Short mmCIF file of C-alpha atoms in Angstrom, two decimals:
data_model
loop_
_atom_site.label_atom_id
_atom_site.label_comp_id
_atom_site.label_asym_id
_atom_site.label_seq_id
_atom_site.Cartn_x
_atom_site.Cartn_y
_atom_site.Cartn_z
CA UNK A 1 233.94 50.40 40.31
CA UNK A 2 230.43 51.67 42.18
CA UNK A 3 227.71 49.36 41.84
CA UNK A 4 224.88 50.73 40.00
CA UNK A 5 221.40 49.36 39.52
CA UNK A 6 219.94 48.24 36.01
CA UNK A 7 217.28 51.09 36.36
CA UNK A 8 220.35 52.73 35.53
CA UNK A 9 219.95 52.98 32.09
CA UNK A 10 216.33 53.87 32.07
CA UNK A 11 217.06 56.54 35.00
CA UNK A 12 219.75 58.73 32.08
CA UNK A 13 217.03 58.26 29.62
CA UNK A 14 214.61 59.70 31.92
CA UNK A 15 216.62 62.33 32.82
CA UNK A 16 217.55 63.15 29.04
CA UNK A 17 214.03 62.95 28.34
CA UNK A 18 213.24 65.74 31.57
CA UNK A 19 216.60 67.73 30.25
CA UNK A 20 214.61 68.38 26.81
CA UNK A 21 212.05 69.94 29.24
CA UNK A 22 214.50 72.23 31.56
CA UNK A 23 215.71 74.83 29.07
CA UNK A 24 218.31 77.42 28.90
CA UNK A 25 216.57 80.07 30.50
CA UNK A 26 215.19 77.96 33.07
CA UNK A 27 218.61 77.09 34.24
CA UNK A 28 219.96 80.19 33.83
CA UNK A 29 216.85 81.86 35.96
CA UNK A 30 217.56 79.65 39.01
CA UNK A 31 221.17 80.28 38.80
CA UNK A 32 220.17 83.71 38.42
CA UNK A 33 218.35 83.62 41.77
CA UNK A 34 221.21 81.62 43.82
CA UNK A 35 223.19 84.37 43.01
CA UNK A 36 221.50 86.96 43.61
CA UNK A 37 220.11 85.49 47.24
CA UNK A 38 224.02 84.51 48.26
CA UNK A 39 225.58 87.74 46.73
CA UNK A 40 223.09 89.99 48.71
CA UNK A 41 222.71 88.21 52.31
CA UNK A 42 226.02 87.90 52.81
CA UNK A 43 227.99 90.45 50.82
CA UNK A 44 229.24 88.17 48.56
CA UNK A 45 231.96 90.01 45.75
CA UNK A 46 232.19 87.51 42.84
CA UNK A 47 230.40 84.24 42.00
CA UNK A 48 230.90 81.61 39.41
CA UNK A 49 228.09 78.80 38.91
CA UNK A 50 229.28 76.12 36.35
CA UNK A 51 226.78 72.98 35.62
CA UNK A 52 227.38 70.32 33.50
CA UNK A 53 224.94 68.29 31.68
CA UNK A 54 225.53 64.74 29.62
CA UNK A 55 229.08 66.45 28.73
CA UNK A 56 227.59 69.83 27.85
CA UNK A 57 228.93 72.72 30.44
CA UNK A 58 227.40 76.38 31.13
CA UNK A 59 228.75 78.97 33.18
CA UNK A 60 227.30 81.59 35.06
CA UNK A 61 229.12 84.94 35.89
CA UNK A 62 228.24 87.54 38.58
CA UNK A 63 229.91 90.11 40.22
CA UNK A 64 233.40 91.04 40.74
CA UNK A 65 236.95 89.03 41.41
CA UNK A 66 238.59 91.57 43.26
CA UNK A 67 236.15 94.00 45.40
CA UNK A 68 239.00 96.72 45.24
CA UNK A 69 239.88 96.30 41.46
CA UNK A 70 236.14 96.19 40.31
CA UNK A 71 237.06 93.79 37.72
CA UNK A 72 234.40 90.89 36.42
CA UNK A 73 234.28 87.19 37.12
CA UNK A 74 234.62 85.61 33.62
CA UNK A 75 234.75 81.73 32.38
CA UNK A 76 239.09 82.60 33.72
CA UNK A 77 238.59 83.66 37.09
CA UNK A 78 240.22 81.46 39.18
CA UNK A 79 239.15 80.50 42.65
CA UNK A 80 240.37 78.83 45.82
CA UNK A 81 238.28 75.74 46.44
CA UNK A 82 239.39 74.64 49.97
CA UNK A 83 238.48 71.54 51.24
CA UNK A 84 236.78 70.21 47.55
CA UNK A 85 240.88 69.96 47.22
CA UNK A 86 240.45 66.47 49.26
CA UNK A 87 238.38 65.22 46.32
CA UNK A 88 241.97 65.94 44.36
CA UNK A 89 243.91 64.43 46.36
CA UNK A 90 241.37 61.00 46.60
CA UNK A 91 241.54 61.24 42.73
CA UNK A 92 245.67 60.57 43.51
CA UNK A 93 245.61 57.70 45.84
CA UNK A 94 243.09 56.11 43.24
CA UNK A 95 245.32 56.20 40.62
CA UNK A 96 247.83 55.02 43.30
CA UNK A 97 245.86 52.28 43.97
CA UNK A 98 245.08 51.03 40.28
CA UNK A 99 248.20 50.95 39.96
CA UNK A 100 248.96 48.21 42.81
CA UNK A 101 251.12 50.78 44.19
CA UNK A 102 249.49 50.95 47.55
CA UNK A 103 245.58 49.13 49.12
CA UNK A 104 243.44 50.47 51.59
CA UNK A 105 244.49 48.64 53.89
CA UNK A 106 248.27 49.14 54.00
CA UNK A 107 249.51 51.12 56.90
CA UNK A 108 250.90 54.34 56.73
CA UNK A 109 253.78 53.67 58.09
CA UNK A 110 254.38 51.16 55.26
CA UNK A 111 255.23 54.63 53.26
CA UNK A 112 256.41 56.86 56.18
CA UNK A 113 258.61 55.72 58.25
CA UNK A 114 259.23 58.90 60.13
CA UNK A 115 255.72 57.70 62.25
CA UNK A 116 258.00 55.35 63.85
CA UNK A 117 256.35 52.54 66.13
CA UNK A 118 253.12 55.41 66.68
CA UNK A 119 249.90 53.90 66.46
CA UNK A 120 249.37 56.28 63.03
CA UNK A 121 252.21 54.16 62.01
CA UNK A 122 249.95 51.28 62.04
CA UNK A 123 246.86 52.66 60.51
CA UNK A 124 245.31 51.80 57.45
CA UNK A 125 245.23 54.66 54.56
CA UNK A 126 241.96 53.79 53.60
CA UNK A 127 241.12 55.68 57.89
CA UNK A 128 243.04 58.72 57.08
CA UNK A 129 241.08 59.19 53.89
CA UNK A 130 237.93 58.36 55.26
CA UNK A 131 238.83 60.94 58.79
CA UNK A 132 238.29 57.46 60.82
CA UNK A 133 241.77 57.14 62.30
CA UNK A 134 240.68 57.63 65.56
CA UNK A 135 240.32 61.41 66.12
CA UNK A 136 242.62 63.21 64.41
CA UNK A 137 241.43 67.14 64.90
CA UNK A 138 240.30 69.19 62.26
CA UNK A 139 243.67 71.77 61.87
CA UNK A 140 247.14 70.95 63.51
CA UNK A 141 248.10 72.34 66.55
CA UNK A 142 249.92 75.94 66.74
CA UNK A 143 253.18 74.20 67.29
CA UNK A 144 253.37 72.25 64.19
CA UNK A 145 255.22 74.86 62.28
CA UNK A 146 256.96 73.05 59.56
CA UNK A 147 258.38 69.27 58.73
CA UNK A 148 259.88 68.35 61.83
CA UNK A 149 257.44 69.64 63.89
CA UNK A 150 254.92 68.21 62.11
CA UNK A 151 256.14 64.61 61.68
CA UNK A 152 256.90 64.72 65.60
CA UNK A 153 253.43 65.60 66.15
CA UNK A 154 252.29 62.72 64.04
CA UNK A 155 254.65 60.21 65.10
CA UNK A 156 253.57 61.10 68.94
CA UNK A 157 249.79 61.55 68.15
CA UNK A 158 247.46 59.42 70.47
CA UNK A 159 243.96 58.33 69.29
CA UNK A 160 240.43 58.35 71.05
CA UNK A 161 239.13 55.58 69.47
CA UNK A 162 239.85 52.43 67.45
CA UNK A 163 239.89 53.35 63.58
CA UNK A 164 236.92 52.84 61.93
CA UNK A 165 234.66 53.69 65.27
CA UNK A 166 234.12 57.35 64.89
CA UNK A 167 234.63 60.10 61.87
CA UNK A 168 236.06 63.23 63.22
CA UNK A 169 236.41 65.44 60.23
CA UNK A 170 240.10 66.24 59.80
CA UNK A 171 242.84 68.19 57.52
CA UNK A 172 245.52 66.41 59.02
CA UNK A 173 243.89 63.21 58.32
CA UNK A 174 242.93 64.03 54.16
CA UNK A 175 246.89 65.11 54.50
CA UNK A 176 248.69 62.35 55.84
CA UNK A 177 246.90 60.39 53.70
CA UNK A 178 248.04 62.59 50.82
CA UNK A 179 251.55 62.37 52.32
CA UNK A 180 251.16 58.61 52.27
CA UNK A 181 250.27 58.75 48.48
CA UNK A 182 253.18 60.55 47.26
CA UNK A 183 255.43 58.40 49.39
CA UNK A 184 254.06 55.29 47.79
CA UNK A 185 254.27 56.96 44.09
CA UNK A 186 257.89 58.09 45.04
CA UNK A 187 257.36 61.84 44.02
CA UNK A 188 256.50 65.04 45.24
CA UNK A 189 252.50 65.94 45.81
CA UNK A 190 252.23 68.71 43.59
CA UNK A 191 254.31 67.08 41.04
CA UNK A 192 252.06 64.24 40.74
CA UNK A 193 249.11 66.16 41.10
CA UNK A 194 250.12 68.14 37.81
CA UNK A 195 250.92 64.67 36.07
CA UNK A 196 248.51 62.41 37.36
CA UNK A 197 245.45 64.27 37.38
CA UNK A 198 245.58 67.92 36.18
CA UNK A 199 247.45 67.24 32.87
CA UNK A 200 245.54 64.07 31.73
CA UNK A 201 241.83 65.41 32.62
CA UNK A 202 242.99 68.71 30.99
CA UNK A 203 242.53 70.88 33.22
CA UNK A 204 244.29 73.88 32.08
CA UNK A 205 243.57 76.73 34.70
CA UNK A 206 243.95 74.09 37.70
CA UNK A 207 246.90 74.96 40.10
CA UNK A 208 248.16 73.94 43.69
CA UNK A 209 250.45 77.39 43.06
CA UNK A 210 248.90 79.86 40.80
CA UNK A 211 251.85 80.88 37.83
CA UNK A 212 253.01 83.94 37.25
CA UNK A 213 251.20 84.35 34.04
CA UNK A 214 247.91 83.43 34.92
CA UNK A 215 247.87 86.10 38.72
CA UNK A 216 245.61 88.43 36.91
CA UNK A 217 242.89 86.22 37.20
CA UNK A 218 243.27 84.59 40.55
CA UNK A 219 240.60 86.13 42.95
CA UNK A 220 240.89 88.11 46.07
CA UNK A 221 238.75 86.51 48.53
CA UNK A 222 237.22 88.59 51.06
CA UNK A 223 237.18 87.33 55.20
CA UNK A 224 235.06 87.93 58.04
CA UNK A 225 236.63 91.44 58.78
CA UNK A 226 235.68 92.67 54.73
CA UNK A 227 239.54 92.20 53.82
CA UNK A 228 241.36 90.86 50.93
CA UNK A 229 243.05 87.84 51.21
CA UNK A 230 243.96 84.94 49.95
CA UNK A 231 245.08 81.17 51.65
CA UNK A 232 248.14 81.33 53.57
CA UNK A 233 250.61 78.31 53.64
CA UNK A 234 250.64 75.84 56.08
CA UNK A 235 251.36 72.22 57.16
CA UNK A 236 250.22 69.53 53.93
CA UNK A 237 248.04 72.47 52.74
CA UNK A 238 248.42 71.22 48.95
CA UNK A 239 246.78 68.45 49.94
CA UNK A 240 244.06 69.49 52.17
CA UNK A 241 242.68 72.44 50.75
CA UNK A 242 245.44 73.93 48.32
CA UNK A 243 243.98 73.98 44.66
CA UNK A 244 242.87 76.95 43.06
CA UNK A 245 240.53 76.37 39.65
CA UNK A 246 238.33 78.05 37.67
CA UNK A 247 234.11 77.09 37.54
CA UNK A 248 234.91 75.47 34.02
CA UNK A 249 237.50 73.13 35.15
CA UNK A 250 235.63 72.16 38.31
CA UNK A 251 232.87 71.35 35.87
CA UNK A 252 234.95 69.26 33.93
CA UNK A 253 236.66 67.18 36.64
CA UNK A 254 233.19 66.29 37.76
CA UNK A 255 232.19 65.28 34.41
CA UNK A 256 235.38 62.79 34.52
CA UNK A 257 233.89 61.53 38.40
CA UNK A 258 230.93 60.68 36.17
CA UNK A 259 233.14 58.50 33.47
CA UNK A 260 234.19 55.30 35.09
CA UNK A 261 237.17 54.81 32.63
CA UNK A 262 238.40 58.06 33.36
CA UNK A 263 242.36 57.88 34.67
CA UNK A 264 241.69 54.37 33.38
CA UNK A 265 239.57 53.81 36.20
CA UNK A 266 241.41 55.49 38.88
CA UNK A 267 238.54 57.40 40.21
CA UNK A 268 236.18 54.87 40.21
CA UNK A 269 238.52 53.78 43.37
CA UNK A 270 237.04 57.31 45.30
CA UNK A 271 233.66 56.54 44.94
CA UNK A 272 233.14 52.61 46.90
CA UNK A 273 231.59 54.07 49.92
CA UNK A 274 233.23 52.77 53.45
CA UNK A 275 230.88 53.87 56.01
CA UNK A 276 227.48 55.14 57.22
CA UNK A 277 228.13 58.38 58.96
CA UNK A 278 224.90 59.80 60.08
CA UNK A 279 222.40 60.37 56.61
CA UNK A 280 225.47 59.80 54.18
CA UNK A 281 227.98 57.52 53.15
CA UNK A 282 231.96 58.39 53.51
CA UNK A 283 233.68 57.50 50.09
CA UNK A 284 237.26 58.71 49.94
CA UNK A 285 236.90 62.47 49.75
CA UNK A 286 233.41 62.53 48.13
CA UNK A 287 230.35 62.02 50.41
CA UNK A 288 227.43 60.06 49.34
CA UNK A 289 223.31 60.52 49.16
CA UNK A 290 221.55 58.06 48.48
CA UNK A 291 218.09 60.21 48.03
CA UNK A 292 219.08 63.36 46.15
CA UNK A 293 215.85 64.83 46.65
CA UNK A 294 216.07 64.82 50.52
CA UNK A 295 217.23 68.09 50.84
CA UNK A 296 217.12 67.89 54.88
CA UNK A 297 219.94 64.96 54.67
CA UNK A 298 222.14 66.71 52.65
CA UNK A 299 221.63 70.00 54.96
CA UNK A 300 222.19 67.58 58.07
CA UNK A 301 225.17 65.61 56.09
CA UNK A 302 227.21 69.26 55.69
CA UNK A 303 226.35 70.74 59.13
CA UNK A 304 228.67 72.30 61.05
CA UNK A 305 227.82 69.33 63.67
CA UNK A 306 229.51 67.04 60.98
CA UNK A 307 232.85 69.07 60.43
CA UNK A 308 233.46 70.00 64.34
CA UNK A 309 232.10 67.21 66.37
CA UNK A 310 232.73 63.61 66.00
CA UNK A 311 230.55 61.35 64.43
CA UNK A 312 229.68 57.60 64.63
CA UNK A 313 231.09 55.56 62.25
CA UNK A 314 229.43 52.13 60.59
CA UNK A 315 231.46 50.17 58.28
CA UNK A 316 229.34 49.01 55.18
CA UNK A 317 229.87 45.11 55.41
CA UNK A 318 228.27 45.01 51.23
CA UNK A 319 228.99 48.13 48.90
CA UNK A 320 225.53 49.29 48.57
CA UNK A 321 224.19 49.55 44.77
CA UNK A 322 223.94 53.21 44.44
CA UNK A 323 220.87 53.86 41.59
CA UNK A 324 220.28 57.36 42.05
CA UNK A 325 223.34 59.16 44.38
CA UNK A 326 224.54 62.80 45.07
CA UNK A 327 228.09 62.76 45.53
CA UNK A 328 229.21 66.33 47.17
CA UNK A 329 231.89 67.96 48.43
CA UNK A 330 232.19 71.53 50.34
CA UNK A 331 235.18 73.56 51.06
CA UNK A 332 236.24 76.54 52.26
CA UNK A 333 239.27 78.67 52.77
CA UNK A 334 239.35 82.44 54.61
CA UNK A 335 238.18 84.55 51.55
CA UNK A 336 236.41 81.65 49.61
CA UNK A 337 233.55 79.14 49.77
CA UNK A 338 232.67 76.49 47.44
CA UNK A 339 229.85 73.50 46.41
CA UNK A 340 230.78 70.30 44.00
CA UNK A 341 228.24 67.88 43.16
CA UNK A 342 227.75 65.11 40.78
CA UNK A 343 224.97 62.80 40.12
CA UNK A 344 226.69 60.22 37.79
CA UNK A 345 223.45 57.81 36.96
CA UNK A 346 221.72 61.81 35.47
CA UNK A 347 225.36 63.09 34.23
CA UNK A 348 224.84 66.20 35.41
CA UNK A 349 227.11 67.78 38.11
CA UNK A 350 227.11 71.62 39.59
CA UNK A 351 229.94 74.00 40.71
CA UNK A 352 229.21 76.88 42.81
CA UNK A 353 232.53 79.24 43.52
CA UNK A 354 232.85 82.15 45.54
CA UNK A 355 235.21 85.06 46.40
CA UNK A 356 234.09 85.13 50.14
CA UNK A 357 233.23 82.51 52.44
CA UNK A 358 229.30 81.96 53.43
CA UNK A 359 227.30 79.07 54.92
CA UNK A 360 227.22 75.41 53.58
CA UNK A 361 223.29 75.38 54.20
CA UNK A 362 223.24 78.14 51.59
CA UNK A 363 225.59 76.76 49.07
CA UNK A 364 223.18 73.23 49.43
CA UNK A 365 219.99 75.18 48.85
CA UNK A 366 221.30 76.98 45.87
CA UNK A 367 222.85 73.99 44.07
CA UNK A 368 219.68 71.98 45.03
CA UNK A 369 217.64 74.57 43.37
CA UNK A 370 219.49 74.29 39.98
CA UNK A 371 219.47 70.83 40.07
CA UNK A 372 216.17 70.66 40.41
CA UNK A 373 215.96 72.86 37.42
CA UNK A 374 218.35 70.85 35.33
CA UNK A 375 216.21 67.91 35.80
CA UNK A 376 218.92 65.97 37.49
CA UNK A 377 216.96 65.98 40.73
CA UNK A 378 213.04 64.84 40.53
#
């Protein structure tokens, strides 16, 4: 469980007390503007902006799901979150771990033996969750075209560095680890995604494969060349950036980030920070501020610098106690951009989803901005 200060208390009153002062239409007006801003500058179809407050949850609707069909973004519209899916698949090996099933610091090749006598094969989960294993890249290769491919690649993969020395952001990485996870729960990913996370939290328009039934209101994103699409399949994609949601049910798996109970404390396990990366803190899928209101650290802390170049990493010899933190997570896919954030001392998190990819910087000011006007950020 993350350490947290006794101004802890005092801090959720404050913000309750500042909450009483940021109305409805304040709110509303700053997610009016985000909109607006990211919708115009870069041709932006469809937006959704949920924010949750002490358990209470408003959404925002502009624009269009499908540029072609003209229909609205409503509370069902359901969007492809990209990389915020690593935040999923932490919230599995947590409930992996409470349940003794696996530790951080069992190797993988404890649960996959198909990594042979490869030095992957001897690292600790807790790296490939963290993207310290030693350099993994950020996408596979071209070659790695399905299982076999893909497990050779792994099992033959050479690292840079030792793990824990450097943070090289990585899908791979968030994947094997993933991998690792089902292997030690003895199921299939998706399986124990729906039954381990998505069922329990309730999260009834959540999917790592949209149904049938609910295709209407799955998005078209739009990519760099103004066409529909939306992600393509690839290597441990469920795992890495494969779950689709709606604004609501983002909303609502950050208010369970913000409940340590939640999963009977399962993803309490995602938050313990494990190293200093630069002007955040790595936690397993989640990233860490530990000044909200610096706005230039959280810019710097989802850079493109931080996603395509490696990064010094220093393990945290004490879990720090974390009074006042911004948790966040981007992700992106070709058609689709998105923003999670939580602040769980204020209880009050922010979704911002989008039908066409755009820059993090913009996504930071913009959720920043209604923060700010929540309250949740002094």
């Amino acid at each position: 469980m993350m350490k947290r200060s006794p101004a802890l208390a005092a801090s959720a009153l404050l913000f309750l007390s500042s909450h009483a002062l940021a109305g409805e239409a304040e709110i509303k007006a700053a997610a009016d503007a985000a909109a607006r801003t990211i919708m115009q500058q870069h041709d932006v179809p469809g937006l959704a902006i949920a924010v949750t407050r002490n358990g209470d949850r408003d959404v925002f609707n502009y624009g269009v799901a499908a540029r072609d069909s003209g229909l609205p973004v409503t509370d069902d519209t359901i969007f492809e979150v990209g990389s915020v899916s690593k935040t999923f698949t932490a919230a599995l090996g947590g409930v992996a771990m409470h349940k003794g099933l696996m530790k951080p610091g069992d190797p993988a090749g404890a649960f996959l033996p198909w990594l042979g006598d490869g030095a992957l094969a001897r690292t600790p989960v807790m790296n490939l969750a963290t993207y310290t294993a030693g350099g993994l890249p950020l996408q596979f290769p071209d070659g790695v075209t399905d299982d076999a491919s893909m497990h050779a690649w792994f099992a033959g993969w050479k690292p840079t560095s030792a793990p824990g020395d450097s943070r090289q952001y990585s899908n791979p990485s968030i994947g094997l680890y993933g991998a690792t996870v089902a292997a030690a729960m003895d199921g299939d990913f998706a399986e124990l995604m729906q039954r381990e996370i998505i069922l329990p939290l309730e999260l009834r328009s959540t999917f790592t494969r949209v149904p049938d039934e609910r295709m209407d209101d799955y998005a078209w994103g739009l990519n760099r060349n103004g066409r529909q699409v939306r992600v393509n399949p690839g290597a441990l994609d469920t795992q890495a950036y494969g779950i689709k949601t709606t604004a609501s049910d983002l909303a609502l798996f950050l208010e369970a980030q913000m409940d340590d109970g939640s999963l009977d404390g399962g993803l309490a396990q995602t938050h313990r920070p494990q190293f200093r990366i630069g002007p955040m803190l790595q936690a397993y899928g989640w990233e860490i501020y530990e000044d909200p209101a610096d706005l230039d650290a959280l810019l710097a802390g989802n850079s493109t610098d931080m996603a395509m170049k490696p990064q010094d990493a220093r393990p945290l010899e004490a879990e720090p106690t974390l009074s006042h933190a911004l948790y966040n997570k981007t992700g992106s896919t070709a058609g689709f951009g998105a923003y999670a954030a939580f602040l769980p001392d204020r209880q009050a998190g922010i979704a911002i989803l989008a039908n066409r990819s755009y820059p993090n910087a913009d996504r930071i000011r913009a959720a920043h901005a209604i923060l700010r006007a929540m309250g949740a950020i002094d």
